[in-house]
Amino acid sequence: LSHMDEMARLRDALEVGVRTIARDAVVFAQSVPRLPNTSSIAVPGLKAETLVIGLDLAGVSISAGSACSAGKVETSHVLAAMGAAPELAKAAIRVSLGIGNSDHDIQNFLIAFGDLVKRLRKDAKEAA
């Protein structure tokens, strides 16, 4: 496999895992041609900033915005232009992969993501 094919395979595995953990998760632009190393995901009801911080504490680095808007905390104008609901766009995280990533990295992400989503949803239920 080429590096691009391998990154696409890893990205697709990550997205399948995310949808297994959170069945209501949205993978933006999943059905159209896109970069093989990047995934934009939202879990309804969870804030992007909370996911970024929680995953960072678990040793996983992701972003809540596009690479060109790193450091800004605002809704993606691209997702808005694509017709994403504002609440969903505010929940979007970006996961980028590189040549050095492996299946092990995807599994580590999914474990951290699953633990975090489970904890956040439990906390939300208890607060309601």
C-alpha atoms as one frame of an Amber mdcrd trajectory, in Angstrom:
protein
   0.000   0.000   0.000   1.085   3.563  -0.632   1.385   5.947   2.321  -1.864
   7.619   1.244  -3.698   4.292   0.979  -2.418   3.282   4.419  -3.553   6.562
   5.978  -6.984   6.184   4.364  -7.220   2.652   5.790  -6.305   3.917   9.263
  -8.735   6.853   8.955 -11.534   4.508   7.917 -10.769   2.160  10.829 -10.835
   5.118  13.213 -14.208   6.247  11.858 -15.714   2.758  12.138 -14.482   2.587
  15.724 -15.915   6.004  16.567 -19.313   4.991  15.145 -19.173   1.754  17.168
 -18.502   3.700  20.373 -21.003   6.487  19.670 -23.649   5.272  17.224 -24.952
   8.821  16.816 -21.534  10.203  15.846 -21.377  12.073  12.562 -18.421  11.709
  10.211 -18.479  14.771   7.976 -18.034  14.251   4.219 -17.685  10.498   4.681
 -19.377   9.738   1.368 -17.271  12.022  -0.836 -13.602  12.061  -1.897 -11.485
  13.697   0.821  -8.017  13.780   2.283  -6.912  10.307   3.375  -5.296  11.490
   6.598  -8.027  13.651   8.103 -11.362  12.957   9.716 -13.893  15.481  10.966
 -16.221  13.965  13.553 -18.938  15.219  15.878 -20.780  13.514  18.702 -24.120
  15.230  19.316 -24.386  16.661  22.807 -20.639  16.737  23.444 -18.585  19.904
  23.091 -15.500  19.830  20.910 -13.435  21.678  23.518 -14.313  19.068  26.137
 -13.220  16.261  23.812  -9.980  18.060  22.926  -9.091  18.577  26.594 -10.161
  15.095  27.691  -8.232  13.382  24.911  -5.196  15.586  25.553  -5.199  14.443
  29.166  -5.230  10.858  27.854  -2.200  11.594  25.659  -4.077  12.013  22.370
  -3.687  15.247  20.412  -6.565  16.372  18.192  -8.082  19.707  17.233 -11.466
  21.371  17.354 -10.931  23.298  14.140  -9.312  23.204  10.771  -5.538  23.284
  10.580  -5.693  26.824   9.195  -7.687  28.035  12.220  -5.689  26.296  14.943
  -5.969  28.102  18.250  -9.336  29.652  17.435 -12.455  28.454  19.233 -15.238
  29.172  16.807 -17.627  27.196  14.655 -16.150  25.981  11.392 -17.281  28.146
   8.485 -16.709  25.127   6.226 -19.105  22.935   8.202 -21.624  25.785   8.277
 -21.335  26.115   4.488 -21.869  22.354   4.191 -25.176  22.785   6.017 -24.177
  21.263   9.351 -26.450  22.285  12.208 -24.723  24.860  14.459 -24.834  22.522
  17.489 -23.200  19.751  15.468 -20.577  22.074  13.987 -19.659  23.219  17.521
 -19.123  19.571  18.471 -16.747  18.833  15.565 -13.248  17.568  16.193 -10.512
  16.998  13.620  -8.298  13.934  13.791  -5.230  14.038  11.554  -2.970  11.096
  10.809   0.594  10.963   9.549   2.972   8.496   7.985   4.168   7.361  11.419
   0.708   6.369  12.677  -0.231   2.704  13.059  -3.123   0.442  14.003  -1.817
   0.682  17.573  -2.321   4.473  17.503  -5.883   4.036  16.250  -6.616   1.555
  19.053  -5.156   3.949  21.643  -7.322   6.766  20.267 -10.450   4.595  20.346
  -9.817   3.446  23.916  -9.322   7.043  25.109 -12.274   8.286  23.028 -14.554
   5.499  24.301 -13.640   6.092  27.943 -14.173   9.835  27.565 -17.517   9.587
  25.744 -18.786   7.073  28.304 -17.748   9.327  31.202 -19.175  12.503  29.651
 -22.502  10.856  28.844 -22.713   9.393  32.374 -22.013  12.831  33.850 -24.675
  14.389  31.597 -27.279  11.828  32.705 -26.454  12.387  36.364 -26.732  16.155
  35.937 -30.152  15.899  34.247
